[in-house]
Amino acid sequence: MSSEVKEKETIKIKPSEGFLSKRRKKILIDPLDDNNPISIQVLGICSALAVTIKLEPTIIMAISVVFVMIFSSLITSIIRNYIPTRVRIIVQLAIIASLVTLVSEFLKAFNYEMFKVLGAFVGLIITNCIILGRLEAYAMGNKPYDSVLDALGNSVGYAWIILTVAFFRELLGSGSVLGFKVFEFIGLNSFPTNALFVDSIGAFIILGILIWIQRSRNGYIEN
Amino acid sequence: MQQSNTYIIIFTALMTIFFGSILSITRMKLEPIQDIQVEIDTKKKILGAVMEISSLSPEEILSTYNKKMKSVVVNIKGEIKDSFVAEEVNVQKNFKVNPEDRQYPVFMYSNTGESVDAYIFPMFGNGLWDWISGFVALDKDLNRVIGVAFDHKTETPGLGARISSSEIQDRYKGKEIYDDDGKLVSIFMLRRENNDDLSKHEVDGMSGATITGKGLNNMLTHYFDCYRVFIEEKKLENTLKISYE
């Protein structure tokens, strides 16, 4: 008796994943709320405190971070298999630093006013822990499209927090929104502005309240 | 996967060349645009010390400047140096040499094109993190401040960086640099905000930015002293002119 072993060749056809499948949606949405880089992971606090005094520079800062984050993730992910493991952090930093320098040069040429206000802080995007963190933790091991989604999610997660903080700091600290004097407009000429909110202390207070609201809503418990 | 050293060296070399060339090409392409921005910014600052310019377009700023501004370069003894163009004097570079060896540009604003309505003095100094600079406009009697325009490189946003906002600059308007006995005292920013009873030589401080405020005070004192001979000669000239008429 000879037993014939029939080898069945099973060809597994992987159904191609949807453009925004459930898994991918999770990559994108998670960092906006449940896994927010600032309020949950408490990364990137330094710039969240420093640039959020007025709304306008914060908008520019947020756009810059989204840009740098997406493109550095994309580039890192595309060349992830060629990056020598031993110097990978240096390579990631070189990618981030080049993109940041590009942003800074364009800002200097086309929005000199904002360049003067933000100058140093745009340069400091290089050291923003969120970007390097996502490159090392995600883009180094995942496909380009997923990495871009992850970058988008995390940078927008960062952006909405700093924009919220900036909105309240400008409103309470300078009595204006985007330079528009709100309180004078509604007839409260003598509304006192609170200098505490111009200091970094104001950012801590608003950030604390934000984290409080978010955690009590999501039922987050510290391990 | 461990790569060989050769691979790593080649990889980093290529990466450096790639990013290096992208950045230098961008820089080359954008430099002319950036230079114009800087020129407009400088002329805006000079004009901004004497007039409201927020509604002017960049082209209007350049044309107004050409129409209403005259300039000279003097040395610390008040002697006019014809071989220099005031707009081309780099105040920052001059700041690093001895006060006696510096060139001091003076800009003269004339609304009608005849008599001088304001004298504008560029200044330079150190803030908390890096340099601060300013243009101080004095009236035709060279005593009362008509306006100032301060700038800075990297003072803390919201704290020291406020020196470039009109909120702080307006505090200098109407202050005087000479006391009643005709002695040069300059203008001082106090510590803390919301001080009462400011004299005509004092302005209210910025809370959280004491060191930047000190930098401003040093800058003003130092440069008024450097311009003193020029200022006092002009004052004398003006009084003689009046008594002659």
Tab-separated table of C-alpha atoms in Angstrom:
chain	number	residue	atom	x	y	z
A	1	MET	CA	0.000	0.000	0.000
A	2	SER	CA	1.436	3.151	-0.989
A	3	SER	CA	-0.074	6.139	0.347
A	4	GLU	CA	-0.144	8.875	-2.011
A	5	VAL	CA	0.320	12.115	-0.513
A	6	LYS	CA	-1.433	14.543	-2.555
A	7	GLU	CA	-0.071	17.862	-2.147
A	8	LYS	CA	-2.703	20.313	-2.544
A	9	GLU	CA	-1.526	23.624	-3.505
A	10	THR	CA	-3.667	26.067	-1.839
A	11	ILE	CA	-3.447	29.454	-3.198
A	12	LYS	CA	-4.568	31.886	-0.647
A	13	ILE	CA	-5.955	34.921	-2.261
A	14	LYS	CA	-5.801	37.746	0.138
A	15	PRO	CA	-8.632	40.080	-0.498
A	16	SER	CA	-7.041	43.456	-0.974
A	17	GLU	CA	-7.635	45.625	1.990
A	18	GLY	CA	-10.085	48.478	1.711
A	19	PHE	CA	-8.778	51.981	1.220
A	20	LEU	CA	-10.056	52.817	4.670
A	21	SER	CA	-10.656	49.431	6.242
A	22	LYS	CA	-11.623	49.047	9.868
A	23	ARG	CA	-8.037	48.444	10.853
A	24	ARG	CA	-6.837	51.476	8.968
A	25	LYS	CA	-9.558	53.652	10.399
A	26	LYS	CA	-8.344	52.631	13.805
A	27	ILE	CA	-4.778	53.660	12.915
A	28	LEU	CA	-6.112	57.040	11.907
A	29	ILE	CA	-8.676	57.680	14.637
A	30	ASP	CA	-6.924	56.199	17.656
A	31	PRO	CA	-4.310	58.918	18.109
A	32	LEU	CA	-6.978	61.590	17.876
A	33	ASP	CA	-8.576	60.475	21.098
A	34	ASP	CA	-7.830	57.202	22.900
A	35	ASN	CA	-4.148	57.250	22.173
A	36	ASN	CA	-3.506	60.951	21.788
A	37	PRO	CA	0.218	61.773	21.716
A	38	ILE	CA	-0.163	64.773	23.998
A	39	SER	CA	-2.980	64.022	26.381
A	40	ILE	CA	-2.488	60.250	26.796
A	41	GLN	CA	1.134	59.552	25.916
A	42	VAL	CA	2.191	62.992	27.167
A	43	LEU	CA	4.694	63.553	24.353
A	44	GLY	CA	5.492	66.829	22.641
A	45	ILE	CA	4.488	68.847	25.680
A	46	CYS	CA	7.375	71.293	25.241
A	47	SER	CA	6.092	72.848	22.044
A	48	ALA	CA	2.493	72.576	23.239
A	49	LEU	CA	3.487	74.980	25.986
A	50	ALA	CA	5.746	77.234	23.996
A	51	VAL	CA	3.875	78.131	20.829
A	52	THR	CA	0.302	78.228	22.062
A	53	ILE	CA	0.139	81.808	23.293
A	54	LYS	CA	-1.621	83.047	20.181
A	55	LEU	CA	-3.753	81.134	17.733
A	56	GLU	CA	-2.159	82.305	14.482
A	57	PRO	CA	1.386	81.041	15.090
A	58	THR	CA	-0.135	77.861	16.482
A	59	ILE	CA	-1.981	77.253	13.212
A	60	ILE	CA	1.267	77.641	11.262
A	61	MET	CA	3.031	75.376	13.753
A	62	ALA	CA	0.287	72.737	13.479
A	63	ILE	CA	0.420	72.778	9.669
A	64	SER	CA	4.222	72.504	9.763
A	65	VAL	CA	4.110	69.536	12.122
A	66	VAL	CA	1.456	67.754	10.029
A	67	PHE	CA	3.587	68.307	6.915
A	68	VAL	CA	6.856	67.160	8.467
A	69	MET	CA	5.199	64.205	10.166
A	70	ILE	CA	3.464	62.856	7.054
A	71	PHE	CA	6.418	63.217	4.737
A	72	SER	CA	9.022	61.930	7.173
A	73	SER	CA	6.830	58.891	7.841
A	74	LEU	CA	6.328	58.322	4.137
A	75	ILE	CA	10.030	58.591	3.292
A	76	THR	CA	11.120	56.478	6.254
A	77	SER	CA	8.570	53.803	5.438
A	78	ILE	CA	9.535	53.642	1.766
A	79	ILE	CA	13.233	53.158	2.495
A	80	ARG	CA	12.732	51.226	5.753
A	81	ASN	CA	14.286	48.038	4.390
A	82	TYR	CA	17.408	49.833	3.222
A	83	ILE	CA	18.058	51.855	6.343
A	84	PRO	CA	21.047	50.342	8.193
A	85	THR	CA	19.746	49.314	11.612
A	86	ARG	CA	22.739	50.625	13.474
A	87	VAL	CA	22.351	54.209	12.245
A	88	ARG	CA	18.576	54.293	11.886
A	89	ILE	CA	17.989	57.071	14.415
A	90	ILE	CA	20.507	59.268	12.620
A	91	VAL	CA	18.792	58.575	9.299
A	92	GLN	CA	15.389	59.394	10.777
A	93	LEU	CA	16.740	62.616	12.252
A	94	ALA	CA	18.318	63.593	8.943
A	95	ILE	CA	14.959	63.128	7.195
A	96	ILE	CA	13.093	65.146	9.830
A	97	ALA	CA	15.733	67.879	9.968
A	98	SER	CA	15.758	68.300	6.187
A	99	LEU	CA	11.980	68.625	6.045
A	100	VAL	CA	11.950	71.076	8.933
A	101	THR	CA	14.623	73.198	7.260
A	102	LEU	CA	12.520	73.241	4.083
A	103	VAL	CA	9.483	74.446	6.039
A	104	SER	CA	11.563	77.100	7.750
A	105	GLU	CA	13.054	78.377	4.459
A	106	PHE	CA	9.636	78.584	2.805
A	107	LEU	CA	8.226	80.367	5.801
A	108	LYS	CA	11.058	82.900	5.649
A	109	ALA	CA	10.400	83.569	1.968
A	110	PHE	CA	6.613	83.721	1.982
A	111	ASN	CA	5.524	84.635	5.481
A	112	TYR	CA	8.350	86.619	6.992
A	113	GLU	CA	6.196	87.935	9.835
A	114	MET	CA	5.393	84.442	11.061
A	115	PHE	CA	8.978	83.370	10.521
A	116	LYS	CA	10.062	86.029	12.969
A	117	VAL	CA	7.489	84.936	15.535
A	118	LEU	CA	8.042	81.196	15.208
A	119	GLY	CA	11.671	81.121	14.046
A	120	ALA	CA	13.224	79.045	16.783
A	121	PHE	CA	10.198	76.858	17.364
A	122	VAL	CA	9.930	75.664	13.789
A	123	GLY	CA	13.529	74.514	14.111
A	124	LEU	CA	12.615	72.738	17.297
A	125	ILE	CA	10.104	70.530	15.468
A	126	ILE	CA	13.214	68.416	14.829
A	127	THR	CA	13.279	67.484	18.475
A	128	ASN	CA	9.531	66.963	18.757
A	129	CYS	CA	9.332	63.574	20.431
A	130	ILE	CA	6.104	62.638	18.653
A	131	ILE	CA	7.698	62.636	15.208
A	132	LEU	CA	10.809	60.648	16.046
A	133	GLY	CA	8.676	58.375	18.218
A	134	ARG	CA	6.266	57.512	15.404
A	135	LEU	CA	9.044	56.990	12.879
A	136	GLU	CA	10.870	54.590	15.180
A	137	ALA	CA	7.776	52.827	16.483
A	138	TYR	CA	5.634	52.683	13.382
A	139	ALA	CA	7.071	53.836	10.056
A	140	MET	CA	10.184	51.632	10.438
A	141	GLY	CA	8.017	48.506	10.455
A	142	ASN	CA	4.969	49.260	8.360
A	143	LYS	CA	3.964	49.907	4.794
A	144	PRO	CA	3.999	53.463	3.451
A	145	TYR	CA	0.235	53.962	3.265
A	146	ASP	CA	-0.359	52.731	6.818
A	147	SER	CA	2.511	54.878	8.027
A	148	VAL	CA	1.038	57.959	6.416
A	149	LEU	CA	-2.296	57.258	8.094
A	150	ASP	CA	-0.546	56.796	11.404
A	151	ALA	CA	1.383	60.043	10.877
A	152	LEU	CA	-1.763	61.907	9.900
A	153	GLY	CA	-3.613	60.604	12.935
A	154	ASN	CA	-0.837	61.484	15.340
A	155	SER	CA	-0.059	64.910	13.922
A	156	VAL	CA	-3.715	65.901	13.799
A	157	GLY	CA	-4.055	64.520	17.314
A	158	TYR	CA	-1.224	66.864	18.269
A	159	ALA	CA	-2.663	69.737	16.232
A	160	TRP	CA	-6.151	69.757	17.692
A	161	ILE	CA	-4.826	69.772	21.227
A	162	ILE	CA	-2.417	72.688	20.667
A	163	LEU	CA	-5.090	74.599	18.736
A	164	THR	CA	-7.570	74.157	21.581
A	165	VAL	CA	-4.982	75.239	24.117
A	166	ALA	CA	-4.015	78.239	21.961
A	167	PHE	CA	-7.653	79.256	21.498
A	168	PHE	CA	-8.266	79.479	25.228
A	169	ARG	CA	-4.885	81.019	25.987
A	170	GLU	CA	-5.362	83.798	23.448
A	171	LEU	CA	-8.976	84.339	24.519
A	172	LEU	CA	-8.236	84.534	28.239
A	173	GLY	CA	-4.696	85.889	28.078
A	174	SER	CA	-5.023	88.509	25.354
A	175	GLY	CA	-8.821	88.796	25.078
A	176	SER	CA	-8.771	88.038	21.374
A	177	VAL	CA	-9.139	85.244	18.844
A	178	LEU	CA	-6.777	85.452	15.861
A	179	GLY	CA	-6.071	89.032	16.872
A	180	PHE	CA	-9.773	89.915	16.827
A	181	LYS	CA	-10.760	91.586	20.084
A	182	VAL	CA	-13.724	89.451	21.116
A	183	PHE	CA	-14.664	91.086	24.372
A	184	GLU	CA	-14.591	94.606	22.971
A	185	PHE	CA	-16.770	93.423	20.119
A	186	ILE	CA	-19.490	92.161	22.427
A	187	GLY	CA	-19.311	95.337	24.483
A	188	LEU	CA	-17.195	94.236	27.428
A	189	ASN	CA	-14.512	96.887	27.147
A	190	SER	CA	-13.117	96.404	30.597
A	191	PHE	CA	-12.952	92.615	30.553
A	192	PRO	CA	-9.760	91.793	32.445
A	193	THR	CA	-7.279	89.582	30.628
A	194	ASN	CA	-5.413	87.060	32.695
A	195	ALA	CA	-1.632	87.270	32.371
A	196	LEU	CA	-1.372	83.760	33.806
A	197	PHE	CA	-2.524	82.418	30.458
A	198	VAL	CA	0.254	84.205	28.609
A	199	ASP	CA	2.722	82.294	30.779
A	200	SER	CA	3.286	78.567	30.294
A	201	ILE	CA	1.280	78.050	33.468
A	202	GLY	CA	-1.838	78.827	31.464
A	203	ALA	CA	-1.004	76.054	29.033
A	204	PHE	CA	-0.565	73.593	31.889
A	205	ILE	CA	-3.951	74.531	33.330
A	206	ILE	CA	-5.799	74.160	30.029
A	207	LEU	CA	-3.913	70.988	29.143
A	208	GLY	CA	-4.751	69.571	32.556
A	209	ILE	CA	-8.421	70.327	32.141
A	210	LEU	CA	-8.399	68.808	28.643
A	211	ILE	CA	-6.760	65.619	29.888
A	212	TRP	CA	-9.203	65.484	32.788
A	213	ILE	CA	-12.255	65.782	30.538
A	214	GLN	CA	-10.847	63.258	28.092
A	215	ARG	CA	-9.917	60.679	30.681
A	216	SER	CA	-13.153	60.854	32.602
A	217	ARG	CA	-15.093	60.540	29.341
A	218	ASN	CA	-13.042	57.588	28.093
A	219	GLY	CA	-12.766	55.900	31.470
A	220	TYR	CA	-8.974	55.822	31.278
A	221	ILE	CA	-7.306	54.376	34.352
A	222	GLU	CA	-3.606	54.809	35.040
A	223	ASN	CA	-1.868	51.429	35.260
B	1	MET	CA	19.797	42.248	9.705
B	2	GLN	CA	23.257	43.591	10.313
B	3	GLN	CA	24.683	45.533	7.446
B	4	SER	CA	28.369	45.802	6.728
B	5	ASN	CA	30.268	48.936	7.601
B	6	THR	CA	30.816	49.682	3.927
B	7	TYR	CA	27.065	49.616	3.325
B	8	ILE	CA	26.466	51.982	6.224
B	9	ILE	CA	29.133	54.409	5.057
B	10	ILE	CA	27.836	54.427	1.479
B	11	PHE	CA	24.252	54.787	2.659
B	12	THR	CA	24.983	57.752	4.936
B	13	ALA	CA	27.178	59.413	2.319
B	14	LEU	CA	24.455	59.154	-0.318
B	15	MET	CA	21.864	60.365	2.151
B	16	THR	CA	23.991	63.378	3.053
B	17	ILE	CA	24.526	64.282	-0.590
B	18	PHE	CA	20.826	63.858	-1.371
B	19	PHE	CA	19.451	65.952	1.479
B	20	GLY	CA	22.320	68.417	1.230
B	21	SER	CA	21.618	69.157	-2.415
B	22	ILE	CA	17.852	69.459	-1.878
B	23	LEU	CA	18.424	71.977	0.883
B	24	SER	CA	21.031	74.019	-0.958
B	25	ILE	CA	18.923	74.181	-4.130
B	26	THR	CA	15.924	75.362	-2.120
B	27	ARG	CA	18.057	77.932	-0.375
B	28	MET	CA	19.450	79.247	-3.670
B	29	LYS	CA	16.021	79.508	-5.242
B	30	LEU	CA	14.436	81.191	-2.247
B	31	GLU	CA	17.247	83.537	-1.296
B	32	PRO	CA	16.247	86.441	-3.616
B	33	ILE	CA	12.679	86.327	-2.288
B	34	GLN	CA	13.945	86.203	1.270
B	35	ASP	CA	16.281	89.163	0.657
B	36	ILE	CA	13.399	91.310	-0.585
B	37	GLN	CA	11.401	90.299	2.464
B	38	VAL	CA	14.267	91.368	4.696
B	39	GLU	CA	14.678	94.702	2.847
B	40	ILE	CA	10.959	95.458	3.107
B	41	ASP	CA	11.089	94.461	6.732
B	42	THR	CA	13.990	96.839	7.469
B	43	LYS	CA	12.395	99.805	5.676
B	44	LYS	CA	9.103	98.986	7.330
B	45	LYS	CA	10.786	99.117	10.710
B	46	ILE	CA	12.438	102.469	9.966
B	47	LEU	CA	9.142	103.927	8.725
B	48	GLY	CA	7.207	102.174	11.478
B	49	ALA	CA	9.034	104.235	14.072
B	50	VAL	CA	7.437	107.432	12.741
B	51	MET	CA	4.182	106.520	11.031
B	52	GLU	CA	1.332	104.046	10.933
B	53	ILE	CA	2.235	101.540	8.256
B	54	SER	CA	0.022	98.540	8.900
B	55	SER	CA	-2.260	99.443	5.993
B	56	LEU	CA	0.544	99.910	3.460
B	57	SER	CA	1.399	97.270	0.903
B	58	PRO	CA	5.049	96.238	0.470
B	59	GLU	CA	5.324	98.340	-2.726
B	60	GLU	CA	3.865	101.388	-0.987
B	61	ILE	CA	6.357	100.963	1.826
B	62	LEU	CA	9.283	101.034	-0.599
B	63	SER	CA	7.941	104.087	-2.486
B	64	THR	CA	7.031	106.016	0.687
B	65	TYR	CA	10.470	105.272	1.990
B	66	ASN	CA	12.155	106.635	-1.107
B	67	LYS	CA	10.030	109.788	-1.013
B	68	LYS	CA	10.194	110.731	2.637
B	69	MET	CA	13.439	109.381	4.007
B	70	LYS	CA	16.908	110.867	3.905
B	71	SER	CA	19.862	109.417	5.652
B	72	VAL	CA	23.384	110.158	6.782
B	73	VAL	CA	26.095	108.158	8.456
B	74	VAL	CA	27.952	109.689	11.387
B	75	ASN	CA	30.683	108.556	13.738
B	76	ILE	CA	30.739	108.843	17.496
B	77	LYS	CA	32.045	112.423	17.245
B	78	GLY	CA	29.008	113.405	15.217
B	79	GLU	CA	31.016	113.895	12.022
B	80	ILE	CA	29.180	113.033	8.843
B	81	LYS	CA	30.810	110.308	6.786
B	82	ASP	CA	29.878	110.690	3.142
B	83	SER	CA	31.525	107.512	1.964
B	84	PHE	CA	28.898	105.299	3.588
B	85	VAL	CA	25.279	104.632	2.652
B	86	ALA	CA	23.094	104.472	5.732
B	87	GLU	CA	20.845	101.699	4.409
B	88	GLU	CA	23.864	99.529	3.773
B	89	VAL	CA	25.421	99.918	7.191
B	90	ASN	CA	25.069	96.684	9.087
B	91	VAL	CA	24.247	97.774	12.616
B	92	GLN	CA	24.697	94.239	13.902
B	93	LYS	CA	28.280	93.993	12.605
B	94	ASN	CA	29.051	97.478	13.857
B	95	PHE	CA	27.805	96.529	17.294
B	96	LYS	CA	30.706	94.119	17.649
B	97	VAL	CA	33.453	96.705	17.121
B	98	ASN	CA	34.522	99.514	19.449
B	99	PRO	CA	31.998	102.335	19.734
B	100	GLU	CA	34.657	104.737	18.418
B	101	ASP	CA	35.133	102.755	15.221
B	102	ARG	CA	31.477	102.239	14.362
B	103	GLN	CA	29.393	103.857	11.677
B	104	TYR	CA	26.099	105.191	12.962
B	105	PRO	CA	23.317	105.625	10.423
B	106	VAL	CA	20.733	108.342	11.069
B	107	PHE	CA	17.501	108.413	9.109
B	108	MET	CA	15.627	111.670	8.697
B	109	TYR	CA	11.940	111.665	8.032
B	110	SER	CA	10.376	114.630	6.329
B	111	ASN	CA	6.661	114.719	5.684
B	112	THR	CA	6.720	117.693	3.342
B	113	GLY	CA	10.155	117.108	1.885
B	114	GLU	CA	11.665	120.250	3.410
B	115	SER	CA	12.378	120.476	7.116
B	116	VAL	CA	13.132	117.332	9.086
B	117	ASP	CA	10.196	116.103	11.176
B	118	ALA	CA	11.841	113.194	12.878
B	119	TYR	CA	15.240	111.647	13.425
B	120	ILE	CA	15.433	107.884	13.520
B	121	PHE	CA	18.285	106.111	15.232
B	122	PRO	CA	18.994	102.423	14.696
B	123	MET	CA	20.176	100.533	17.738
B	124	PHE	CA	21.394	97.105	18.636
B	125	GLY	CA	21.855	95.091	21.805
B	126	ASN	CA	21.497	91.824	23.607
B	127	GLY	CA	18.239	90.361	24.840
B	128	LEU	CA	17.839	87.202	26.838
B	129	TRP	CA	18.609	84.599	24.173
B	130	ASP	CA	20.080	86.512	21.299
B	131	TRP	CA	20.216	89.972	19.783
B	132	ILE	CA	17.551	92.649	19.967
B	133	SER	CA	17.476	95.719	17.782
B	134	GLY	CA	15.484	98.870	17.455
B	135	PHE	CA	14.734	102.072	15.610
B	136	VAL	CA	13.980	105.006	17.849
B	137	ALA	CA	12.352	108.095	16.348
B	138	LEU	CA	12.844	111.435	18.090
B	139	ASP	CA	10.912	114.600	17.234
B	140	LYS	CA	12.544	117.566	15.509
B	141	ASP	CA	13.776	118.899	18.864
B	142	LEU	CA	15.563	115.602	19.440
B	143	ASN	CA	14.109	114.999	22.849
B	144	ARG	CA	10.642	113.489	22.744
B	145	VAL	CA	10.105	109.978	21.373
B	146	ILE	CA	7.663	109.867	18.477
B	147	GLY	CA	7.799	106.133	18.132
B	148	VAL	CA	9.976	103.092	18.422
B	149	ALA	CA	10.205	99.846	16.507
B	150	PHE	CA	11.916	96.976	18.266
B	151	ASP	CA	12.856	93.646	16.860
B	152	HIS	CA	14.485	90.523	18.217
B	153	LYS	CA	15.862	87.232	17.034
B	154	THR	CA	14.582	84.630	19.444
B	155	GLU	CA	13.120	86.223	22.523
B	156	THR	CA	10.515	84.010	24.185
B	157	PRO	CA	7.180	84.275	22.381
B	158	GLY	CA	4.587	85.946	24.560
B	159	LEU	CA	7.203	87.182	27.005
B	160	GLY	CA	10.298	88.954	25.672
B	161	ALA	CA	9.007	88.742	22.109
B	162	ARG	CA	6.358	91.273	23.071
B	163	ILE	CA	8.922	94.045	22.466
B	164	SER	CA	8.036	93.813	18.781
B	165	SER	CA	4.327	94.365	19.474
B	166	SER	CA	2.712	97.784	19.275
B	167	GLU	CA	1.369	97.258	22.784
B	168	ILE	CA	4.866	97.583	24.248
B	169	GLN	CA	6.207	100.040	21.663
B	170	ASP	CA	3.371	102.504	22.265
B	171	ARG	CA	4.523	102.811	25.862
B	172	TYR	CA	7.608	104.678	24.648
B	173	LYS	CA	5.673	107.354	22.778
B	174	GLY	CA	5.953	110.812	24.324
B	175	LYS	CA	8.760	109.846	26.688
B	176	GLU	CA	11.787	112.158	26.812
B	177	ILE	CA	15.480	111.375	26.808
B	178	TYR	CA	16.708	114.664	28.331
B	179	ASP	CA	15.779	115.824	31.805
B	180	ASP	CA	14.806	119.391	32.687
B	181	ASP	CA	18.446	120.364	33.243
B	182	GLY	CA	19.374	119.269	29.755
B	183	LYS	CA	21.157	116.116	30.891
B	184	LEU	CA	20.882	112.964	28.786
B	185	VAL	CA	19.179	110.243	30.859
B	186	SER	CA	17.685	107.872	28.257
B	187	ILE	CA	14.499	105.896	28.897
B	188	PHE	CA	14.130	102.961	31.236
B	189	MET	CA	11.725	100.068	31.282
B	190	LEU	CA	10.774	99.161	34.826
B	191	ARG	CA	10.404	95.700	36.267
B	192	ARG	CA	6.909	94.181	36.492
B	193	GLU	CA	3.782	95.221	34.704
B	194	ASN	CA	1.126	97.824	35.612
B	195	ASN	CA	3.405	100.233	37.461
B	196	ASP	CA	1.876	103.530	38.530
B	197	ASP	CA	3.393	107.004	38.492
B	198	LEU	CA	5.759	106.646	35.579
B	199	SER	CA	8.114	109.568	35.077
B	200	LYS	CA	8.808	110.906	31.602
B	201	HIS	CA	11.898	108.715	31.461
B	202	GLU	CA	10.191	105.493	32.511
B	203	VAL	CA	7.984	102.965	30.768
B	204	ASP	CA	5.981	100.110	32.206
B	205	GLY	CA	7.721	96.720	32.306
B	206	MET	CA	6.849	93.324	30.883
B	207	SER	CA	6.095	90.651	33.454
B	208	GLY	CA	8.110	87.514	32.812
B	209	ALA	CA	10.614	89.323	30.620
B	210	THR	CA	12.806	91.294	32.992
B	211	ILE	CA	16.046	90.361	31.256
B	212	THR	CA	14.737	91.403	27.837
B	213	GLY	CA	13.652	94.685	29.454
B	214	LYS	CA	17.134	95.167	30.873
B	215	GLY	CA	18.532	94.481	27.409
B	216	LEU	CA	16.320	97.242	26.003
B	217	ASN	CA	17.481	99.667	28.693
B	218	ASN	CA	21.153	98.891	28.035
B	219	MET	CA	20.649	99.248	24.306
B	220	LEU	CA	18.916	102.634	24.595
B	221	THR	CA	21.383	104.048	27.130
B	222	HIS	CA	24.383	102.859	25.172
B	223	TYR	CA	23.247	104.095	21.778
B	224	PHE	CA	21.872	107.432	22.946
B	225	ASP	CA	25.294	107.959	24.433
B	226	CYS	CA	26.947	107.055	21.118
B	227	TYR	CA	24.659	109.421	19.206
B	228	ARG	CA	24.915	112.131	21.846
B	229	VAL	CA	27.367	114.403	20.050
B	230	PHE	CA	25.292	114.288	16.879
B	231	ILE	CA	22.069	114.891	18.798
B	232	GLU	CA	23.458	117.802	20.771
B	233	GLU	CA	25.021	119.455	17.733
B	234	LYS	CA	21.708	119.212	15.917
B	235	LYS	CA	19.887	120.630	18.932
B	236	LEU	CA	22.293	123.557	19.013
B	237	GLU	CA	21.913	124.067	15.290
B	238	ASN	CA	18.129	124.146	15.678
B	239	THR	CA	18.183	126.677	18.534
B	240	LEU	CA	20.554	128.897	16.582
B	241	LYS	CA	18.268	128.675	13.577
B	242	ILE	CA	15.271	129.688	15.667
B	243	SER	CA	17.049	132.596	17.354
B	244	TYR	CA	18.397	133.734	14.000
B	245	GLU	CA	14.961	133.786	12.501
